[in-house]
Coordinates of C-alpha atoms in Angstrom, one line a residue:
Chain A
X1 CA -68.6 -32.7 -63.8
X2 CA -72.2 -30.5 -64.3
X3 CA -72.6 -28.6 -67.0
X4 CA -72.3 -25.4 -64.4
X5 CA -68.9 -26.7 -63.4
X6 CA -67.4 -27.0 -67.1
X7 CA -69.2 -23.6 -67.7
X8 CA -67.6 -21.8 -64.8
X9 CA -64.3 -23.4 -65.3
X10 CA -62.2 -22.4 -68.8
X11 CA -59.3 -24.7 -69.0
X12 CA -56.2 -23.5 -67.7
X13 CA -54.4 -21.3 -70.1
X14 CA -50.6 -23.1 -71.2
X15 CA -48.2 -20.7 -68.8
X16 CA -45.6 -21.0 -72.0
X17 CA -48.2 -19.4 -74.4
X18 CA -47.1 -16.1 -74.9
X19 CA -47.3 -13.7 -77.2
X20 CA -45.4 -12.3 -80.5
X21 CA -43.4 -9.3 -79.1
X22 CA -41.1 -9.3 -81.5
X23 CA -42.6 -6.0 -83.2
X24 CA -42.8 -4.1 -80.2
X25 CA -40.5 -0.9 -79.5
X26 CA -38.8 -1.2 -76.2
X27 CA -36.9 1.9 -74.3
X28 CA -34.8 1.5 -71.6
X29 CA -34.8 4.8 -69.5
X30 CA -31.1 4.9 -68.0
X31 CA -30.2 3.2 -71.2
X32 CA -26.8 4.6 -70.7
X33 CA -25.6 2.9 -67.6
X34 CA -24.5 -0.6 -67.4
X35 CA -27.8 -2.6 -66.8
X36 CA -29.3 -0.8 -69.5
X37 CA -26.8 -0.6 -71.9
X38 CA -26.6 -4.4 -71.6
X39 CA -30.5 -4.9 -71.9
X40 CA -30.6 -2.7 -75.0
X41 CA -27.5 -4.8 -76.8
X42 CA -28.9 -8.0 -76.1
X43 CA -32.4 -7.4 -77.3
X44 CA -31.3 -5.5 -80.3
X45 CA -29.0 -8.3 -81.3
X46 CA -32.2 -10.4 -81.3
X47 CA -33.6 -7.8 -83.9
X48 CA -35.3 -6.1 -81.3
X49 CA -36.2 -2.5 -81.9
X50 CA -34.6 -0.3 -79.1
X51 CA -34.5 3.1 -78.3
X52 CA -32.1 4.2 -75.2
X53 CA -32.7 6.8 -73.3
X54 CA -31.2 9.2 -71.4
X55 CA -31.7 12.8 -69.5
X56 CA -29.2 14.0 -72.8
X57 CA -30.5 13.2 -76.2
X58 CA -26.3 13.5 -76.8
X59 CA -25.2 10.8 -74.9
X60 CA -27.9 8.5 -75.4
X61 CA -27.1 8.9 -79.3
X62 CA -23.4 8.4 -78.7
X63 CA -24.1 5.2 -76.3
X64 CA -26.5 3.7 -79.3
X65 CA -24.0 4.6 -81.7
X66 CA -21.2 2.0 -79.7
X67 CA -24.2 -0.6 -79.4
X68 CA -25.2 -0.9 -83.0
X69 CA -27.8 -3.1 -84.2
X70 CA -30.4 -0.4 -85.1
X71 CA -30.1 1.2 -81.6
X72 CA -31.5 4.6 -81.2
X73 CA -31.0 7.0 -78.6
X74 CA -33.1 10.1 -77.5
X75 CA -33.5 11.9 -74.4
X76 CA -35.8 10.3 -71.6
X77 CA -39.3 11.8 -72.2
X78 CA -38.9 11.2 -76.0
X79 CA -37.9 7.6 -75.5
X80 CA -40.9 6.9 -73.3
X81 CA -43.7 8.5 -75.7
X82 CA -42.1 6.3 -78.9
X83 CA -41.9 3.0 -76.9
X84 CA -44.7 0.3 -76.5
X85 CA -42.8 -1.4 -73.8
X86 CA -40.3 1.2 -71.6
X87 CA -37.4 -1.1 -69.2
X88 CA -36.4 1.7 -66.3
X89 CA -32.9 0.5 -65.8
X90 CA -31.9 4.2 -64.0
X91 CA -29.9 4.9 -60.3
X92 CA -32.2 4.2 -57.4
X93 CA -31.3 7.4 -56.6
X94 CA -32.8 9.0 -59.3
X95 CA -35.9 6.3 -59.5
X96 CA -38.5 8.5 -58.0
X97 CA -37.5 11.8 -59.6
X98 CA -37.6 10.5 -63.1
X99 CA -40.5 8.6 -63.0
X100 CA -42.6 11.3 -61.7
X101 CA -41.5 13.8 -64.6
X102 CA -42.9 11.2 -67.0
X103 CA -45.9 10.2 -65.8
X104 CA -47.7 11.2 -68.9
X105 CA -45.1 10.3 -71.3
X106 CA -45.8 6.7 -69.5
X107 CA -49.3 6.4 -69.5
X108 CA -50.7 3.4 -71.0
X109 CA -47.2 1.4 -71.7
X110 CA -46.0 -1.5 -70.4
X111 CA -43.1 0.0 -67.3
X112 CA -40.8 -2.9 -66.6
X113 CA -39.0 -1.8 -63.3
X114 CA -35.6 -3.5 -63.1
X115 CA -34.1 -1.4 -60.1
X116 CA -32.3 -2.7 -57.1
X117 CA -32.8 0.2 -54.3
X118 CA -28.9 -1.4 -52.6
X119 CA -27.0 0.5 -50.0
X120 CA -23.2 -0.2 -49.4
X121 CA -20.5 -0.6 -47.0
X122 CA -17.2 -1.7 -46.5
X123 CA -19.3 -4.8 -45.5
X124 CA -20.6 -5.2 -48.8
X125 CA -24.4 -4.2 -50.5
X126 CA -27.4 -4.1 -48.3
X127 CA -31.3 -4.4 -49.1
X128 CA -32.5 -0.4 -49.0
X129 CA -36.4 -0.6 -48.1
X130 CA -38.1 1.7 -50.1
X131 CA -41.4 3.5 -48.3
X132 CA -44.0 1.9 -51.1
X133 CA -42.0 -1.4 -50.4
X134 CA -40.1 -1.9 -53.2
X135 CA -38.8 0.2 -56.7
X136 CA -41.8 -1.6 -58.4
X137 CA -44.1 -0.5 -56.1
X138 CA -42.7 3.0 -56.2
X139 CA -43.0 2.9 -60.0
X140 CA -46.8 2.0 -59.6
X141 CA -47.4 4.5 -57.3
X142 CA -45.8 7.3 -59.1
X143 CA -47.4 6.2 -62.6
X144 CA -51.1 5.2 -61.8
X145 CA -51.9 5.4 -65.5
X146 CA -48.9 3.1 -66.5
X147 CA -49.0 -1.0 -66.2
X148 CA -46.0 -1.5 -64.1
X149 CA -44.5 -4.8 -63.7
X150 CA -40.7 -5.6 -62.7
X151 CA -38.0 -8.1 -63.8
X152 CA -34.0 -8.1 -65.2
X153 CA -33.1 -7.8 -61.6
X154 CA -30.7 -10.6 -61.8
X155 CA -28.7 -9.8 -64.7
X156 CA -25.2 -9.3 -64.8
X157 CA -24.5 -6.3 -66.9
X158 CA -20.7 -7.6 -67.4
X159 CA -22.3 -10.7 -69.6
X160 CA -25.1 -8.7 -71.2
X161 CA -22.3 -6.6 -72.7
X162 CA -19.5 -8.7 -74.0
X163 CA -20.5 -9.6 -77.1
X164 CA -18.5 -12.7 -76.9
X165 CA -21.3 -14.4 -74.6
X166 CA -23.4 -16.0 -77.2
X167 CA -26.2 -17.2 -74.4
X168 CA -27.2 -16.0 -70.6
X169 CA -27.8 -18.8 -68.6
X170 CA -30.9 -17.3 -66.2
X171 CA -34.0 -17.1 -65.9
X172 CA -36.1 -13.5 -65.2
X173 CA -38.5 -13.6 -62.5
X174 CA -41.0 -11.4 -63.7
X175 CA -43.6 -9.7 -61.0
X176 CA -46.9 -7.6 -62.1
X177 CA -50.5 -7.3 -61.3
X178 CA -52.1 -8.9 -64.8
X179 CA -51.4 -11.7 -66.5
X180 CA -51.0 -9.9 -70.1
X181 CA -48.3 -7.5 -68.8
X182 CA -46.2 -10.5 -67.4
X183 CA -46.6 -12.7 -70.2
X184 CA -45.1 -10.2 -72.5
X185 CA -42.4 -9.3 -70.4
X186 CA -41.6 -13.3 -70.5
X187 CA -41.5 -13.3 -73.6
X188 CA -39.2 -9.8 -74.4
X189 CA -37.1 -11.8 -71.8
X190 CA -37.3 -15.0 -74.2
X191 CA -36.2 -13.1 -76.9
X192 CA -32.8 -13.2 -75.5
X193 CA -30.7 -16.9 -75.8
X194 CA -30.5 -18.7 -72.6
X195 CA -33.1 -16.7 -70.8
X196 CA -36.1 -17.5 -69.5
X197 CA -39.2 -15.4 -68.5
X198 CA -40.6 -16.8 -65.2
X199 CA -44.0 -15.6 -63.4
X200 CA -42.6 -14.7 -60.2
X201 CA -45.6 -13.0 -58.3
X202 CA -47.4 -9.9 -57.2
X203 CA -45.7 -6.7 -57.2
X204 CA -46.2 -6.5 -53.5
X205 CA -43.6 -9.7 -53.7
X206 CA -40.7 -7.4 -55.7
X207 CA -38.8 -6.4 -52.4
X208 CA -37.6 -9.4 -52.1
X209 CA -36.7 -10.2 -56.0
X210 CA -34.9 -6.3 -55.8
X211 CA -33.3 -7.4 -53.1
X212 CA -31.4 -10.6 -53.7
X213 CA -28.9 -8.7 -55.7
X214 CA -27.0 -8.3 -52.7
X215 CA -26.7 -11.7 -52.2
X216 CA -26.2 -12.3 -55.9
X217 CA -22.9 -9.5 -54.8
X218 CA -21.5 -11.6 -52.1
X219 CA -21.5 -14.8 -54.0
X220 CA -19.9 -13.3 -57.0
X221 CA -17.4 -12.1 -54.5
X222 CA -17.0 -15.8 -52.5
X223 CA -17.0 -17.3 -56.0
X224 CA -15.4 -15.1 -58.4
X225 CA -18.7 -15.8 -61.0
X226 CA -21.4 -13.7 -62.7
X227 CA -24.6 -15.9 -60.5
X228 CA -27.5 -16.0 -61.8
X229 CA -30.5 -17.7 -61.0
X230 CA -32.6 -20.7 -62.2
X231 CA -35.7 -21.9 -61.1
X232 CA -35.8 -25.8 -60.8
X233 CA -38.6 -28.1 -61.7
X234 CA -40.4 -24.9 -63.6
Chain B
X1 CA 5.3 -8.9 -54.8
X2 CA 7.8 -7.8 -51.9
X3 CA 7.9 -10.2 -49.1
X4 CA 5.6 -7.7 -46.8
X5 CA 2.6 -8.8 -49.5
X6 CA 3.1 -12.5 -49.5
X7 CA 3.5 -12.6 -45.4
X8 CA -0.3 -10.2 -45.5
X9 CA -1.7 -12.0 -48.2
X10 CA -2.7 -15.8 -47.5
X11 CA -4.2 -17.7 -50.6
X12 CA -7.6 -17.3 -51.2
X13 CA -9.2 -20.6 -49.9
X14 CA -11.2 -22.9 -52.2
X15 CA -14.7 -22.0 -51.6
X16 CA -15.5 -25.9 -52.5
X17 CA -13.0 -27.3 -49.4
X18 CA -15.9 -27.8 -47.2
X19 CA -15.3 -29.7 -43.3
X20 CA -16.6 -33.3 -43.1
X21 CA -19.7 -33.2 -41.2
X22 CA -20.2 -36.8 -41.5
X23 CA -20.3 -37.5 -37.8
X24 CA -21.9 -34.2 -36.1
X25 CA -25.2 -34.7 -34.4
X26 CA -28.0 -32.8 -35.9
X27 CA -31.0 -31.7 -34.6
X28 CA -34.0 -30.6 -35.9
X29 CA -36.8 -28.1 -33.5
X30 CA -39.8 -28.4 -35.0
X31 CA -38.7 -31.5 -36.5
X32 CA -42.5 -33.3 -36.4
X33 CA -43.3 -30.1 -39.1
X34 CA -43.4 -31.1 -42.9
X35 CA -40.1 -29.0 -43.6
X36 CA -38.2 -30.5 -40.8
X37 CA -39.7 -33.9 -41.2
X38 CA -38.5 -33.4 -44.6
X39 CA -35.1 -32.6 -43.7
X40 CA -34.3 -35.2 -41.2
X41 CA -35.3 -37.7 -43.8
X42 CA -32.8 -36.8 -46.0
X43 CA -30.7 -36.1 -43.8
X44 CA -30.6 -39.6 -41.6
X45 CA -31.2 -41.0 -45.2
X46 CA -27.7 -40.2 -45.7
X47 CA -26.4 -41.6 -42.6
X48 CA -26.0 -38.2 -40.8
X49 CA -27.5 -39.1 -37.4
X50 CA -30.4 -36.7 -36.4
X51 CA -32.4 -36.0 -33.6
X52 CA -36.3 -34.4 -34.4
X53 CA -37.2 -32.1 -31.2
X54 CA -40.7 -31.1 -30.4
X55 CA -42.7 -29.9 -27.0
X56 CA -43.8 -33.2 -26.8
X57 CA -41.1 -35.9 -26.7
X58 CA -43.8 -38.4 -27.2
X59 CA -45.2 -36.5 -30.5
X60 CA -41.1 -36.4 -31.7
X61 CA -40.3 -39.9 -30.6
X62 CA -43.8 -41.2 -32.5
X63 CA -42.4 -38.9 -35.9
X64 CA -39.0 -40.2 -35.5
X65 CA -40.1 -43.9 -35.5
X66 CA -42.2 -42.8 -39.0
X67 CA -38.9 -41.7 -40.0
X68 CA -37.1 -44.6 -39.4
X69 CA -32.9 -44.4 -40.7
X70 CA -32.2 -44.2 -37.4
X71 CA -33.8 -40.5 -36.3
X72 CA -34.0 -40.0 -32.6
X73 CA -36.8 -38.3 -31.1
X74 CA -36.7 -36.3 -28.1
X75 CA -38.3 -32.6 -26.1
X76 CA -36.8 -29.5 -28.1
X77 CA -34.6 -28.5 -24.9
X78 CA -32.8 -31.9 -24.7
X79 CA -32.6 -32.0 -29.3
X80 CA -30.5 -28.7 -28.5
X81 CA -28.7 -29.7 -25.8
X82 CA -27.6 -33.2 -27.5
X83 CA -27.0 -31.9 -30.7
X84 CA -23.6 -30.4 -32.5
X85 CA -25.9 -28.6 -35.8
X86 CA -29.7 -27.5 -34.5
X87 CA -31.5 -26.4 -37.6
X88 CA -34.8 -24.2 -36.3
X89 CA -38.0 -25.1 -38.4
X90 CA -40.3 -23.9 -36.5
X91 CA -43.4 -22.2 -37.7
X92 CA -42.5 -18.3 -37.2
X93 CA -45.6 -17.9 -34.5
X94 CA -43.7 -19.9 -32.6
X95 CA -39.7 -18.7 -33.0
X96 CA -39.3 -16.1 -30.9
X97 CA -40.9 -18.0 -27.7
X98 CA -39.1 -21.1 -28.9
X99 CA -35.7 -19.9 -28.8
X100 CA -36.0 -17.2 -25.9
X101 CA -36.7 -20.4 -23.8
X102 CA -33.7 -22.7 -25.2
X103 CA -30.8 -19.9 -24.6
X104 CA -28.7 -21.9 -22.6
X105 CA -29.7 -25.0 -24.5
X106 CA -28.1 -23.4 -27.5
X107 CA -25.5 -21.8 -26.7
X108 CA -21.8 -22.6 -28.5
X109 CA -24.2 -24.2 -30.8
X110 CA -24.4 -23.5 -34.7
X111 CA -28.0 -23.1 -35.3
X112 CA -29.1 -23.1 -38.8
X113 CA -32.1 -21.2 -39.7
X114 CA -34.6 -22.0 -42.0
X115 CA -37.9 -19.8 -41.1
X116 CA -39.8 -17.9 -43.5
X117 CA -41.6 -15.1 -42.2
X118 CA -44.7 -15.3 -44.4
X119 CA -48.6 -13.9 -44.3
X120 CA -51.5 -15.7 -46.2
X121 CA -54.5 -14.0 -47.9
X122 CA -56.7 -14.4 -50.6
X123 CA -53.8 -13.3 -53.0
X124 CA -51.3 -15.5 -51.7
X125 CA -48.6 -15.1 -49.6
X126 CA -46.6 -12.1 -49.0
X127 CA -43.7 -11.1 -46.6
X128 CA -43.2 -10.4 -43.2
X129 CA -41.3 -8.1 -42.1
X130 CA -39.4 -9.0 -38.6
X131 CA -38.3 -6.2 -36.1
X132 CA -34.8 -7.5 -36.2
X133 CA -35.2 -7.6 -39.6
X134 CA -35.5 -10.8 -40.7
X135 CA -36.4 -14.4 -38.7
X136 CA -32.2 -15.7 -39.1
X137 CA -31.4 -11.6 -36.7
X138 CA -34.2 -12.3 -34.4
X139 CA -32.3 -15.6 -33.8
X140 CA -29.4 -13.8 -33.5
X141 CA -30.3 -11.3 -31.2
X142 CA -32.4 -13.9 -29.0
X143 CA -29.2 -16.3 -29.2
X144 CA -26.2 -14.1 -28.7
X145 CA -23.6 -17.5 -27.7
X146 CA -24.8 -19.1 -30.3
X147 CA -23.2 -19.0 -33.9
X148 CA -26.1 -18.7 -36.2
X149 CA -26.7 -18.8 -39.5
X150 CA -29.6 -19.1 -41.9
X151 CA -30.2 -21.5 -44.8
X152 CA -32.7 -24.2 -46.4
X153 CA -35.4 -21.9 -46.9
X154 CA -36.2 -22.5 -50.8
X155 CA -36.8 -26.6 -50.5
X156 CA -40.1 -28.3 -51.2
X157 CA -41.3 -30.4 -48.3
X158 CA -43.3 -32.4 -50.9
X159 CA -40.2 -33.4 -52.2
X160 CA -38.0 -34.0 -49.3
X161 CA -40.5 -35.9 -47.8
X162 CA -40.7 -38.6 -50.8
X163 CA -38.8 -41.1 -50.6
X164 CA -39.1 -42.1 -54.6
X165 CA -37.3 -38.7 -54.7
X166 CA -33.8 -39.6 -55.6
X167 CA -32.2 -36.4 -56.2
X168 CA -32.9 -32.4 -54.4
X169 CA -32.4 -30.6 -57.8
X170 CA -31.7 -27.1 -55.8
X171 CA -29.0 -24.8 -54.2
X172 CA -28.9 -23.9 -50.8
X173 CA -28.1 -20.1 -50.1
X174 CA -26.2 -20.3 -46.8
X175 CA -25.8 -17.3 -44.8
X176 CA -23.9 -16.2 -41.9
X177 CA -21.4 -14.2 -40.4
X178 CA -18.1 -16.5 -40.0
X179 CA -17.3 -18.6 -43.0
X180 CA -16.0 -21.7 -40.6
X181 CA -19.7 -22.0 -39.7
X182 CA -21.3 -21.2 -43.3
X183 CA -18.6 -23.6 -44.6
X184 CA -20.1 -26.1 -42.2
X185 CA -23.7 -25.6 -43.4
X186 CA -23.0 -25.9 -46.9
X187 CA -21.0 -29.0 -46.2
X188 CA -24.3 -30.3 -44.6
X189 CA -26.6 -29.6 -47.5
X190 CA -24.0 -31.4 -49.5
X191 CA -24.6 -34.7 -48.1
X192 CA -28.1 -34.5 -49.6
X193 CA -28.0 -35.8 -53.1
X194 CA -28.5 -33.2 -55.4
X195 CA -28.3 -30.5 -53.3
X196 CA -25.4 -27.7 -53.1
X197 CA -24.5 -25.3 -50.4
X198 CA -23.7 -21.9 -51.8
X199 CA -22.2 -19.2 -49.6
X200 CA -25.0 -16.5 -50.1
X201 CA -24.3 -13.4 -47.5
X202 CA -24.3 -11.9 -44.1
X203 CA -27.5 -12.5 -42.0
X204 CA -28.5 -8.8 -42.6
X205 CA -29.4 -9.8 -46.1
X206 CA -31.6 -12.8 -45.2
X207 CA -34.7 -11.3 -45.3
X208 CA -35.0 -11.1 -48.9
X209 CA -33.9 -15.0 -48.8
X210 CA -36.5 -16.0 -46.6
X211 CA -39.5 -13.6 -48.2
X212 CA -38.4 -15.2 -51.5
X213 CA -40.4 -18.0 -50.9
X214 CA -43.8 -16.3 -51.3
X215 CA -42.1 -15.8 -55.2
X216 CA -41.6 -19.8 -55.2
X217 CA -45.0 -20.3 -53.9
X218 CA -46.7 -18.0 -56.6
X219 CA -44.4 -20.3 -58.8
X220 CA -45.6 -23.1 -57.4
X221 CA -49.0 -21.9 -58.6
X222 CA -48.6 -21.1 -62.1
X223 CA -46.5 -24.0 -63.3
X224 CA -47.6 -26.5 -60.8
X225 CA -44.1 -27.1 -59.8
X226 CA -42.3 -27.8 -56.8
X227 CA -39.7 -24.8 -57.7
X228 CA -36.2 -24.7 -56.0
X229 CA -33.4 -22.1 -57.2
X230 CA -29.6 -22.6 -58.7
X231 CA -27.2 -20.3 -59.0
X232 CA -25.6 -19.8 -62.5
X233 CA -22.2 -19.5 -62.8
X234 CA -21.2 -20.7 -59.1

């Protein structure tokens, strides 16, 4: 190796290093649905500080009442400005909308996009294909100011909320542009036992990640299981 | 229950009572390729007898004899024709043209799928979208009396091609629109070692499956792995 060569190349950083977020505030926008209420529990169990939001500062109170562990609630736009890292966890339907109306309460934050744009028929769920490509890509779009990454699509919001499940057995393929945003979204995902953050790819790879839930549907219905996913060999 | 239920509803079947396959003729188009090379290996491995098509029956004859455990060789057309199970790994250049021209080859065949759709730039790879909507519907629409379905999409050709490779660590999502002929498929992946056959969807959800690989490759990247998936809880 020349000098030039060990110059130009820094060793390659440890993928597992990653950092301390165990001080950071998370929100989770739709904190009041399933996902999100499941999200919130879990992390606050860990000693996580979560605020849940929701378009009524009323109901998100009430829901963080029921979760406990330090949970607060507050209405959307309030949630967002007090967070360091903000989980939307809301209705496809209502993606777009809400985003947009927050674009400044989002600016600078860490956005972790865990929405699954599904359609369904007596056939069962369907991939939607949003115009940006994908719910993450519609979040970057929308919040150009923001550092949006996606992950928690996988979950099953049936074991994130019964308290009797001590560990979910998963990992979280996490997607984003730069490698600081999805290291710390591997490790809010670490903070939870059993789960594993994963560096999944590019945004412009979330489609597909988004996606899979449908499949994730049909084998829970072949199978009567909550499926999850684990990468092998990683 | 009143006698009326009982007569409408049947048990549910054991998704785990998979056919024995043990003695159905498998071909492989685009078997002299590293992912069907890959599969034939472990498939003739296991005493399954397979037959690799290519254009050029010398080129498959030539990868067949590198193969050894019995693979046959032969031109694409005449791999369909004396084959039970034709699993397509053909580059996706190459699939429409490929099975537009083996129609009658294929037909009452079950054709097993395993294309990825996939672009390559400087950033890695990234979907493609088909007009049918994904590689395992172009199939379908090019193939109509043929049953297809679409599976082994995730596995590493660097390991299936190793023979100090005991064990695939990985599941197989199998789609398809009649279980007899998913069931099939996942009893196929089965007689790999390691490897499981899980019952994953209708073929409209396959595009997310097969773009999932550009996730695995940027995987593949970071943790210098040869990723595969399970599912949890199935």
């Amino acid at each position: 190796m020349t000098p030039t060569d060990s110059a130009q190349k820094a060793p390659a950083k440890d993928p597992w290093d990653l950092p301390d977020v165990s001080g950071m505030v998370v929100g989770v926008l739709g904190g009041t649905g399933d996902q999100g209420r499941g999200l919130a529990y879990r992390l606050a169990r860990q000693g996580q500080h979560v605020i849940i939001g929701s378009r009524s500062a009323d109901r998100a109170e009430a829901a963080a009442g029921e979760l406990g562990n330090g949970v607060e609630g507050a209405e959307n736009a309030d949630c967002a400005r007090r967070s360091d890292i903000v989980i939307v966890a809301v209705p496809w339907d209502g993606h777009a909308d809400l985003l947009g109306s927050l674009t400044e309460e989002l600016a600078g934050k860490l956005v972790v996009d865990c929405v699954n744009p599904l359609g369904f028929d007596k056939k069962g769920a369907y991939a939607l294909k949003p115009e940006e490509g994908s719910a993450a890509q519609q979040a970057a779009a929308l919040l150009p100011d923001s550092r949006v990454t996606a992950a928690f699509h996988h979950l099953s919001a049936v074991l994130l909320q019964d308290p009797a499940v001590e560990k979910i057995d998963t990992d979280v393929m996490v997607l984003g542009e730069s490698r600081a945003d999805t290291d710390t979204v591997q490790a809010l995902a670490a903070r939870i036992p059993g789960m594993r953050g994963v560096f999944a790819g590019r945004l412009r790879n979330a489609h597909q990640v988004e996606s899979l839930v449908a499949n994730l549907i049909s084998m829970n219905r072949r199978y009567k299981a909550h499926a999850g996913l684990r990468a092998t060999d990683v």
